[in-house]
Amino acid sequence: MGRLLLTNATVLDGVNGPAAGRTVVVADGRIADVAAQAPAPEDGDELIDLGGRTVMPGMWTCHFHATYHELGSRPNVPYGNDFPPSYQAIVAAKNLRTALEHGYTGVVGAGGANEVEPGVKRAIEDGLVPGPRFWPSGRELSTTGHANDAVPWHWGMPAPGAVRICDGADAFRFGVRDEIKRGAEVIKLFVTGGHGTLAPKDRIEMTRDELAAAIDAAHSRGVLIRAHLVNKPAIMMALELGIDIVDHCDEMDDEIIAALVETGASVVPSLHFPKHFLELMGDGFGFGAEAIRADLAHMYEAIPKAQAAGVRFVLGDDYGAIGFAHGLYGRELRLYTEHAGVSPLEVIGWATRNGAELARRGHDLGTVETGKLADLLVVDGDPATDIGVLADRPPLAVLKGGEVVAGALPTVA
């Protein structure tokens, strides 16, 4: 099989600003070269003149609920059991394909129902359905009566849906191991209330011993572990114990920033969800609206400071919740550039290099470099100066392992 030569390209490598007049050579699913001068074509090569269009790494969304569709729209249904598992598998495949078509070639799970995500990952890898590279999650783990264990209509149903209750360190150790056995590659914990849950943000749902046991069990099996963390004491405790991914981090301050830099943990601010609902509901939230405004204002101020200090931010949010559909991903890019003061180039780094590093795949994904897997996007314009190039429309072409999996490679008119 011949090479793919993407000539006359502007390359945005995921680290540096755009470099015009480059040729990206793809062979055997990998980037064979990024050259200032196009190599001589060989027999079987496919030559595509991009006419100055941008080639960049595939993006990552690192807080993803593949099984969720209008979650919360059916009251009094156990959390995560709103649809049968077979239906959820179809939902998950559709949502993952949507992410791929929007340029997200890497997806990291943040909680899913009924062991569906690992099965859909296998279907993607076996070529049964199209999809991104996927790190599936399992049920979220927390304690009896935590924020998502509040739906009244359980009545002893044996299927736990998207929630697994664990009380005590030994129960968490077993719960983590069992979710891994069922195919989870990312463990999700609910450690606090707040940020879209019914419990107050100052509530801590797990003890230190429980959290330590869960983190140790995940790491002993080589699996990532993440947690819904909002208040400062819980965030600091989790960072001290070795959490890999902090979801939300609403009370981020200088001390938390220093701990994040020291530990290398990743942060998913996921501000799009609260901002979206604030815009929909406004003062219909009552007192809650003011609390959301205050949290957003705090994070808009804290994020640039943390970015400058070297905190690793990544993209992702609670898409699939009621009124917050999969496919709205582009608005998240705009939020961080327009409201949090992060530059387009920095946000592109969140979406590419940082996502790959979170998934422990920075050695072969996340940047446009010789030897890395050819997960690439071709976009019309320069997203480093205009984030709308990524935010407002899907890429012209999405490549995964050097193969076009969405859109089509353009030709010069």
GROMACS .gro file of C-alpha atoms in nm:
model
  413
    1MET     CA    1   0.000   0.000   0.000
    2GLY     CA    2   0.134   0.341  -0.097
    3ARG     CA    3   0.181   0.648   0.113
    4LEU     CA    4  -0.055   0.939   0.166
    5LEU     CA    5   0.116   1.272   0.094
    6LEU     CA    6  -0.066   1.576   0.232
    7THR     CA    7   0.115   1.857   0.055
    8ASN     CA    8   0.089   2.236   0.077
    9ALA     CA    9  -0.039   2.199   0.432
   10THR     CA   10  -0.030   2.432   0.728
   11VAL     CA   11   0.072   2.211   1.019
   12LEU     CA   12  -0.048   2.279   1.371
   13ASP     CA   13   0.146   2.016   1.563
   14GLY     CA   14  -0.027   2.047   1.901
   15VAL     CA   15   0.261   2.237   2.063
   16ASN     CA   16   0.372   2.519   1.836
   17GLY     CA   17   0.198   2.775   1.622
   18PRO     CA   18   0.108   2.703   1.258
   19ALA     CA   19   0.383   2.617   1.009
   20ALA     CA   20   0.288   2.676   0.645
   21GLY     CA   21   0.410   2.496   0.336
   22ARG     CA   22   0.459   2.154   0.495
   23THR     CA   23   0.401   1.803   0.370
   24VAL     CA   24   0.273   1.535   0.606
   25VAL     CA   25   0.365   1.185   0.489
   26VAL     CA   26   0.149   0.899   0.619
   27ALA     CA   27   0.255   0.536   0.578
   28ASP     CA   28   0.130   0.219   0.745
   29GLY     CA   29  -0.098   0.416   0.975
   30ARG     CA   30   0.174   0.641   1.111
   31ILE     CA   31   0.328   0.978   1.036
   32ALA     CA   32   0.637   0.894   0.834
   33ASP     CA   33   0.759   1.252   0.795
   34VAL     CA   34   0.667   1.618   0.837
   35ALA     CA   35   0.876   1.791   0.576
   36ALA     CA   36   0.928   2.143   0.446
   37GLN     CA   37   0.960   1.999   0.097
   38ALA     CA   38   0.738   1.732  -0.055
   39PRO     CA   39   0.920   1.405  -0.127
   40ALA     CA   40   0.916   1.262  -0.477
   41PRO     CA   41   0.601   1.050  -0.523
   42GLU     CA   42   0.644   0.676  -0.546
   43ASP     CA   43   0.427   0.417  -0.717
   44GLY     CA   44   0.102   0.376  -0.530
   45ASP     CA   45   0.125   0.706  -0.343
   46GLU     CA   46  -0.185   0.922  -0.303
   47LEU     CA   47  -0.100   1.290  -0.340
   48ILE     CA   48  -0.340   1.547  -0.190
   49ASP     CA   49  -0.269   1.918  -0.232
   50LEU     CA   50  -0.441   2.084   0.065
   51GLY     CA   51  -0.406   2.435  -0.069
   52GLY     CA   52  -0.288   2.573   0.266
   53ARG     CA   53  -0.550   2.402   0.479
   54THR     CA   54  -0.451   2.302   0.831
   55VAL     CA   55  -0.343   1.956   0.945
   56MET     CA   56  -0.358   1.907   1.322
   57PRO     CA   57  -0.374   1.617   1.568
   58GLY     CA   58  -0.703   1.446   1.639
   59MET     CA   59  -0.871   1.588   1.947
   60TRP     CA   60  -0.960   1.422   2.277
   61THR     CA   61  -1.266   1.454   2.495
   62CYS     CA   62  -1.178   1.323   2.838
   63HIS     CA   63  -1.508   1.334   3.029
   64PHE     CA   64  -1.753   1.133   2.823
   65HIS     CA   65  -2.073   0.948   2.907
   66ALA     CA   66  -2.127   0.726   2.605
   67THR     CA   67  -2.447   0.561   2.735
   68TYR     CA   68  -2.627   0.882   2.827
   69HIS     CA   69  -2.916   1.025   2.628
   70GLU     CA   70  -3.136   1.288   2.793
   71LEU     CA   71  -3.033   1.149   3.130
   72GLY     CA   72  -3.263   1.285   3.399
   73SER     CA   73  -3.564   1.330   3.172
   74ARG     CA   74  -3.742   1.025   3.315
   75PRO     CA   75  -3.811   1.085   3.685
   76ASN     CA   76  -3.820   0.802   3.938
   77VAL     CA   77  -3.612   0.571   3.720
   78PRO     CA   78  -3.294   0.430   3.878
   79TYR     CA   79  -2.991   0.625   3.763
   80GLY     CA   80  -2.851   0.463   3.450
   81ASN     CA   81  -3.139   0.221   3.404
   82ASP     CA   82  -3.351   0.456   3.194
   83PHE     CA   83  -3.305   0.225   2.893
   84PRO     CA   84  -3.224  -0.147   2.853
   85PRO     CA   85  -2.853  -0.229   2.811
   86SER     CA   86  -2.902  -0.333   2.446
   87TYR     CA   87  -3.054   0.006   2.371
   88GLN     CA   88  -2.776   0.180   2.564
   89ALA     CA   89  -2.519   0.004   2.346
   90ILE     CA   90  -2.677   0.157   2.037
   91VAL     CA   91  -2.685   0.497   2.208
   92ALA     CA   92  -2.318   0.462   2.301
   93ALA     CA   93  -2.216   0.365   1.948
   94LYS     CA   94  -2.405   0.665   1.810
   95ASN     CA   95  -2.253   0.907   2.061
   96LEU     CA   96  -1.901   0.779   1.999
   97ARG     CA   97  -1.949   0.812   1.625
   98THR     CA   98  -2.072   1.168   1.678
   99ALA     CA   99  -1.754   1.247   1.871
  100LEU     CA  100  -1.541   1.099   1.593
  101GLU     CA  101  -1.721   1.300   1.324
  102HIS     CA  102  -1.653   1.617   1.525
  103GLY     CA  103  -1.280   1.543   1.529
  104TYR     CA  104  -1.241   1.360   1.860
  105THR     CA  105  -1.027   1.061   1.775
  106GLY     CA  106  -0.966   0.989   2.146
  107VAL     CA  107  -1.240   0.952   2.407
  108VAL     CA  108  -1.199   0.880   2.779
  109GLY     CA  109  -1.504   0.754   2.972
  110ALA     CA  110  -1.633   0.918   3.289
  111GLY     CA  111  -1.904   0.674   3.395
  112GLY     CA  112  -2.138   0.445   3.207
  113ALA     CA  113  -2.421   0.203   3.269
  114ASN     CA  114  -2.440  -0.176   3.269
  115GLU     CA  115  -2.095  -0.268   3.133
  116VAL     CA  116  -2.198  -0.124   2.797
  117GLU     CA  117  -1.891   0.089   2.726
  118PRO     CA  118  -1.635  -0.197   2.722
  119GLY     CA  119  -1.852  -0.394   2.479
  120VAL     CA  120  -1.889  -0.100   2.243
  121LYS     CA  121  -1.512  -0.045   2.253
  122ARG     CA  122  -1.464  -0.404   2.137
  123ALA     CA  123  -1.718  -0.352   1.858
  124ILE     CA  124  -1.518  -0.047   1.741
  125GLU     CA  125  -1.190  -0.236   1.750
  126ASP     CA  126  -1.344  -0.532   1.565
  127GLY     CA  127  -1.467  -0.300   1.291
  128LEU     CA  128  -1.837  -0.357   1.355
  129VAL     CA  129  -1.907   0.013   1.414
  130PRO     CA  130  -1.702   0.326   1.349
  131GLY     CA  131  -1.565   0.507   1.650
  132PRO     CA  132  -1.267   0.676   1.815
  133ARG     CA  133  -0.997   0.523   2.028
  134PHE     CA  134  -1.191   0.464   2.347
  135TRP     CA  135  -1.097   0.424   2.714
  136PRO     CA  136  -1.426   0.288   2.856
  137SER     CA  137  -1.547   0.349   3.206
  138GLY     CA  138  -1.774   0.141   3.426
  139ARG     CA  139  -2.029   0.230   3.691
  140GLU     CA  140  -1.946   0.522   3.916
  141LEU     CA  141  -1.855   0.415   4.268
  142SER     CA  142  -1.965   0.587   4.586
  143THR     CA  143  -2.135   0.530   4.917
  144THR     CA  144  -2.491   0.460   5.026
  145GLY     CA  145  -2.708   0.768   4.987
  146HIS     CA  146  -2.456   0.971   4.785
  147ALA     CA  147  -2.573   1.232   4.537
  148ASN     CA  148  -2.669   0.987   4.261
  149ASP     CA  149  -2.815   0.729   4.500
  150ALA     CA  150  -3.114   0.952   4.571
  151VAL     CA  151  -3.371   0.819   4.322
  152PRO     CA  152  -3.649   0.661   4.530
  153TRP     CA  153  -3.763   0.385   4.297
  154HIS     CA  154  -3.494   0.122   4.351
  155TRP     CA  155  -3.704  -0.127   4.547
  156GLY     CA  156  -3.428  -0.384   4.561
  157MET     CA  157  -3.380  -0.405   4.183
  158PRO     CA  158  -3.072  -0.621   4.118
  159ALA     CA  159  -2.935  -0.416   3.826
  160PRO     CA  160  -2.731  -0.119   3.957
  161GLY     CA  161  -2.745   0.078   3.631
  162ALA     CA  162  -2.475   0.345   3.637
  163VAL     CA  163  -2.415   0.341   4.014
  164ARG     CA  164  -2.227   0.096   4.230
  165ILE     CA  165  -2.259   0.135   4.605
  166CYS     CA  166  -1.953   0.056   4.814
  167ASP     CA  167  -1.931   0.115   5.189
  168GLY     CA  168  -1.595   0.070   5.357
  169ALA     CA  169  -1.243   0.038   5.221
  170ASP     CA  170  -1.271  -0.334   5.145
  171ALA     CA  171  -1.591  -0.279   4.948
  172PHE     CA  172  -1.425  -0.010   4.737
  173ARG     CA  173  -1.124  -0.228   4.674
  174PHE     CA  174  -1.350  -0.509   4.555
  175GLY     CA  175  -1.572  -0.271   4.357
  176VAL     CA  176  -1.279  -0.127   4.166
  177ARG     CA  177  -1.137  -0.470   4.090
  178ASP     CA  178  -1.474  -0.600   3.975
  179GLU     CA  179  -1.538  -0.305   3.743
  180ILE     CA  180  -1.195  -0.362   3.590
  181LYS     CA  181  -1.280  -0.731   3.548
  182ARG     CA  182  -1.594  -0.622   3.361
  183GLY     CA  183  -1.386  -0.415   3.119
  184ALA     CA  184  -1.350  -0.069   3.273
  185GLU     CA  185  -1.024   0.106   3.187
  186VAL     CA  186  -1.116   0.420   3.382
  187ILE     CA  187  -1.268   0.407   3.731
  188LYS     CA  188  -1.508   0.687   3.824
  189LEU     CA  189  -1.569   0.788   4.186
  190PHE     CA  190  -1.822   1.030   4.329
  191VAL     CA  191  -1.635   1.193   4.618
  192THR     CA  192  -1.835   1.513   4.671
  193GLY     CA  193  -2.168   1.669   4.590
  194GLY     CA  194  -2.202   1.990   4.391
  195HIS     CA  195  -2.160   2.065   4.020
  196GLY     CA  196  -2.492   1.946   3.884
  197THR     CA  197  -2.579   1.701   4.162
  198LEU     CA  198  -2.851   1.735   4.424
  199ALA     CA  199  -2.607   1.715   4.715
  200PRO     CA  200  -2.436   2.033   4.841
  201LYS     CA  201  -2.084   2.091   4.719
  202ASP     CA  202  -1.934   2.085   5.069
  203ARG     CA  203  -2.049   1.726   5.128
  204ILE     CA  204  -1.775   1.462   5.112
  205GLU     CA  205  -1.929   1.127   5.017
  206MET     CA  206  -1.630   0.899   5.089
  207THR     CA  207  -1.392   0.856   5.379
  208ARG     CA  208  -1.019   0.891   5.339
  209ASP     CA  209  -0.972   0.515   5.386
  210GLU     CA  210  -1.234   0.441   5.119
  211LEU     CA  211  -1.074   0.681   4.873
  212ALA     CA  212  -0.725   0.548   4.941
  213ALA     CA  213  -0.838   0.190   4.889
  214ALA     CA  214  -1.008   0.274   4.558
  215ILE     CA  215  -0.707   0.461   4.422
  216ASP     CA  216  -0.465   0.190   4.532
  217ALA     CA  217  -0.679  -0.085   4.376
  218ALA     CA  218  -0.700   0.098   4.043
  219HIS     CA  219  -0.329   0.174   4.029
  220SER     CA  220  -0.234  -0.181   4.128
  221ARG     CA  221  -0.417  -0.297   3.812
  222GLY     CA  222  -0.269  -0.022   3.593
  223VAL     CA  223  -0.601   0.156   3.546
  224LEU     CA  224  -0.680   0.530   3.553
  225ILE     CA  225  -0.901   0.660   3.831
  226ARG     CA  226  -1.099   0.983   3.831
  227ALA     CA  227  -1.333   1.154   4.072
  228HIS     CA  228  -1.614   1.407   4.087
  229LEU     CA  229  -1.440   1.661   4.312
  230VAL     CA  230  -1.571   2.007   4.391
  231ASN     CA  231  -1.471   2.128   4.737
  232LYS     CA  232  -1.115   2.205   4.841
  233PRO     CA  233  -1.069   1.958   5.130
  234ALA     CA  234  -1.176   1.668   4.910
  235ILE     CA  235  -0.966   1.783   4.616
  236MET     CA  236  -0.655   1.812   4.833
  237MET     CA  237  -0.720   1.472   4.992
  238ALA     CA  238  -0.761   1.306   4.652
  239LEU     CA  239  -0.447   1.467   4.512
  240GLU     CA  240  -0.247   1.358   4.817
  241LEU     CA  241  -0.369   1.001   4.766
  242GLY     CA  242  -0.280   0.997   4.396
  243ILE     CA  243  -0.599   1.058   4.196
  244ASP     CA  244  -0.529   1.075   3.822
  245ILE     CA  245  -0.814   1.297   3.700
  246VAL     CA  246  -0.998   1.571   3.888
  247ASP     CA  247  -1.344   1.629   3.745
  248HIS     CA  248  -1.471   1.986   3.793
  249CYS     CA  249  -1.231   2.124   4.059
  250ASP     CA  250  -1.469   2.414   4.129
  251GLU     CA  251  -1.280   2.547   4.432
  252MET     CA  252  -0.940   2.557   4.262
  253ASP     CA  253  -0.706   2.804   4.432
  254ASP     CA  254  -0.332   2.862   4.462
  255GLU     CA  255  -0.279   2.568   4.698
  256ILE     CA  256  -0.472   2.331   4.473
  257ILE     CA  257  -0.287   2.461   4.167
  258ALA     CA  258   0.047   2.386   4.334
  259ALA     CA  259  -0.069   2.035   4.424
  260LEU     CA  260  -0.192   1.971   4.069
  261VAL     CA  261   0.144   2.075   3.926
  262GLU     CA  262   0.332   1.861   4.178
  263THR     CA  263   0.123   1.547   4.121
  264GLY     CA  264   0.067   1.586   3.745
  265ALA     CA  265  -0.304   1.511   3.779
  266SER     CA  266  -0.529   1.624   3.496
  267VAL     CA  267  -0.825   1.859   3.541
  268VAL     CA  268  -1.151   1.855   3.346
  269PRO     CA  269  -1.320   2.185   3.441
  270SER     CA  270  -1.640   2.094   3.250
  271LEU     CA  271  -1.783   2.444   3.271
  272HIS     CA  272  -1.996   2.412   2.959
  273PHE     CA  273  -2.267   2.213   3.139
  274PRO     CA  274  -2.341   2.466   3.417
  275LYS     CA  275  -2.306   2.759   3.179
  276HIS     CA  276  -2.545   2.597   2.931
  277PHE     CA  277  -2.814   2.544   3.192
  278LEU     CA  278  -2.769   2.888   3.338
  279GLU     CA  279  -2.835   3.029   2.991
  280LEU     CA  280  -3.141   2.806   2.947
  281MET     CA  281  -3.294   2.860   3.289
  282GLY     CA  282  -3.155   3.194   3.404
  283ASP     CA  283  -3.308   3.302   3.733
  284GLY     CA  284  -3.545   3.007   3.711
  285PHE     CA  285  -3.276   2.833   3.914
  286GLY     CA  286  -3.348   3.076   4.197
  287PHE     CA  287  -3.066   3.091   4.449
  288GLY     CA  288  -2.887   2.822   4.252
  289ALA     CA  289  -2.839   3.061   3.961
  290GLU     CA  290  -2.630   3.294   4.172
  291ALA     CA  291  -2.422   3.003   4.301
  292ILE     CA  292  -2.353   2.887   3.944
  293ARG     CA  293  -2.259   3.239   3.836
  294ALA     CA  294  -2.020   3.267   4.130
  295ASP     CA  295  -1.860   2.929   4.053
  296LEU     CA  296  -1.816   3.019   3.687
  297ALA     CA  297  -1.666   3.358   3.768
  298HIS     CA  298  -1.423   3.196   4.010
  299MET     CA  299  -1.311   2.937   3.755
  300TYR     CA  300  -1.280   3.194   3.475
  301GLU     CA  301  -1.032   3.374   3.699
  302ALA     CA  302  -0.849   3.066   3.827
  303ILE     CA  303  -0.797   2.879   3.499
  304PRO     CA  304  -0.552   3.125   3.335
  305LYS     CA  305  -0.346   3.129   3.654
  306ALA     CA  306  -0.341   2.749   3.663
  307GLN     CA  307  -0.261   2.731   3.292
  308ALA     CA  308   0.039   2.960   3.342
  309ALA     CA  309   0.156   2.744   3.635
  310GLY     CA  310   0.155   2.429   3.421
  311VAL     CA  311  -0.166   2.252   3.524
  312ARG     CA  312  -0.275   1.994   3.265
  313PHE     CA  313  -0.627   2.080   3.154
  314VAL     CA  314  -0.833   1.864   2.919
  315LEU     CA  315  -1.171   1.891   2.752
  316GLY     CA  316  -1.492   1.701   2.825
  317ASP     CA  317  -1.830   1.750   2.989
  318ASP     CA  318  -2.161   1.588   3.082
  319TYR     CA  319  -2.298   1.555   2.729
  320GLY     CA  320  -2.600   1.328   2.725
  321ALA     CA  321  -2.763   1.491   3.027
  322ILE     CA  322  -3.112   1.632   2.985
  323GLY     CA  323  -3.106   1.922   2.739
  324PHE     CA  324  -2.731   1.886   2.684
  325ALA     CA  325  -2.691   1.670   2.377
  326HIS     CA  326  -2.384   1.499   2.240
  327GLY     CA  327  -2.249   1.703   1.951
  328LEU     CA  328  -2.239   2.038   2.135
  329TYR     CA  329  -1.866   1.995   2.189
  330GLY     CA  330  -1.757   2.299   1.989
  331ARG     CA  331  -1.921   2.541   2.229
  332GLU     CA  332  -1.685   2.413   2.496
  333LEU     CA  333  -1.388   2.533   2.291
  334ARG     CA  334  -1.544   2.877   2.263
  335LEU     CA  335  -1.621   2.893   2.635
  336TYR     CA  336  -1.259   2.858   2.744
  337THR     CA  337  -1.127   3.104   2.487
  338GLU     CA  338  -1.401   3.366   2.518
  339HIS     CA  339  -1.476   3.350   2.892
  340ALA     CA  340  -1.173   3.197   3.066
  341GLY     CA  341  -0.912   3.392   2.870
  342VAL     CA  342  -0.728   3.085   2.738
  343SER     CA  343  -0.576   3.134   2.395
  344PRO     CA  344  -0.695   2.921   2.103
  345LEU     CA  345  -0.349   2.761   2.078
  346GLU     CA  346  -0.359   2.668   2.448
  347VAL     CA  347  -0.707   2.517   2.417
  348ILE     CA  348  -0.590   2.317   2.116
  349GLY     CA  349  -0.314   2.184   2.342
  350TRP     CA  350  -0.580   2.077   2.593
  351ALA     CA  351  -0.769   1.900   2.317
  352THR     CA  352  -0.469   1.723   2.163
  353ARG     CA  353  -0.142   1.682   2.352
  354ASN     CA  354  -0.292   1.697   2.701
  355GLY     CA  355  -0.562   1.444   2.623
  356ALA     CA  356  -0.309   1.194   2.492
  357GLU     CA  357  -0.091   1.244   2.798
  358LEU     CA  358  -0.388   1.186   3.029
  359ALA     CA  359  -0.455   0.854   2.854
  360ARG     CA  360  -0.085   0.761   2.882
  361ARG     CA  361  -0.051   0.767   2.506
  362GLY     CA  362   0.160   1.080   2.462
  363HIS     CA  363   0.435   0.867   2.311
  364ASP     CA  364   0.231   0.785   2.001
  365LEU     CA  365  -0.067   1.022   1.991
  366GLY     CA  366  -0.156   1.387   2.051
  367THR     CA  367   0.091   1.569   1.826
  368VAL     CA  368   0.189   1.575   1.460
  369GLU     CA  369   0.533   1.417   1.482
  370THR     CA  370   0.727   1.160   1.286
  371GLY     CA  371   0.661   0.809   1.416
  372LYS     CA  372   0.328   0.881   1.584
  373LEU     CA  373  -0.003   0.730   1.483
  374ALA     CA  374  -0.171   0.928   1.207
  375ASP     CA  375  -0.480   1.043   1.396
  376LEU     CA  376  -0.521   1.371   1.214
  377LEU     CA  377  -0.772   1.641   1.129
  378VAL     CA  378  -0.785   1.852   0.815
  379VAL     CA  379  -0.962   2.184   0.876
  380ASP     CA  380  -1.032   2.484   0.656
  381GLY     CA  381  -0.867   2.779   0.827
  382ASP     CA  382  -0.632   2.843   1.119
  383PRO     CA  383  -0.786   2.741   1.454
  384ALA     CA  384  -0.485   2.888   1.636
  385THR     CA  385  -0.617   3.234   1.551
  386ASP     CA  386  -0.987   3.156   1.504
  387ILE     CA  387  -1.122   2.883   1.733
  388GLY     CA  388  -1.443   2.889   1.531
  389VAL     CA  389  -1.265   2.681   1.268
  390LEU     CA  390  -1.300   2.392   1.517
  391ALA     CA  391  -1.592   2.512   1.726
  392ASP     CA  392  -1.847   2.597   1.458
  393ARG     CA  393  -1.824   2.306   1.215
  394PRO     CA  394  -1.683   1.954   1.191
  395PRO     CA  395  -1.340   1.902   1.032
  396LEU     CA  396  -1.322   1.855   0.657
  397ALA     CA  397  -1.160   1.516   0.717
  398VAL     CA  398  -1.089   1.297   1.019
  399LEU     CA  399  -0.812   1.037   0.992
  400LYS     CA  400  -0.761   0.755   1.240
  401GLY     CA  401  -0.450   0.549   1.189
  402GLY     CA  402  -0.404   0.711   0.849
  403GLU     CA  403  -0.751   0.614   0.723
  404VAL     CA  404  -1.023   0.869   0.651
  405VAL     CA  405  -1.305   0.780   0.892
  406ALA     CA  406  -1.522   1.091   0.862
  407GLY     CA  407  -1.555   1.365   0.602
  408ALA     CA  408  -1.331   1.361   0.297
  409LEU     CA  409  -0.989   1.489   0.202
  410PRO     CA  410  -1.032   1.815   0.010
  411THR     CA  411  -0.892   1.908  -0.325
  412VAL     CA  412  -0.784   2.249  -0.443
  413ALA     CA  413  -1.062   2.416  -0.641
   0.00000   0.00000   0.00000
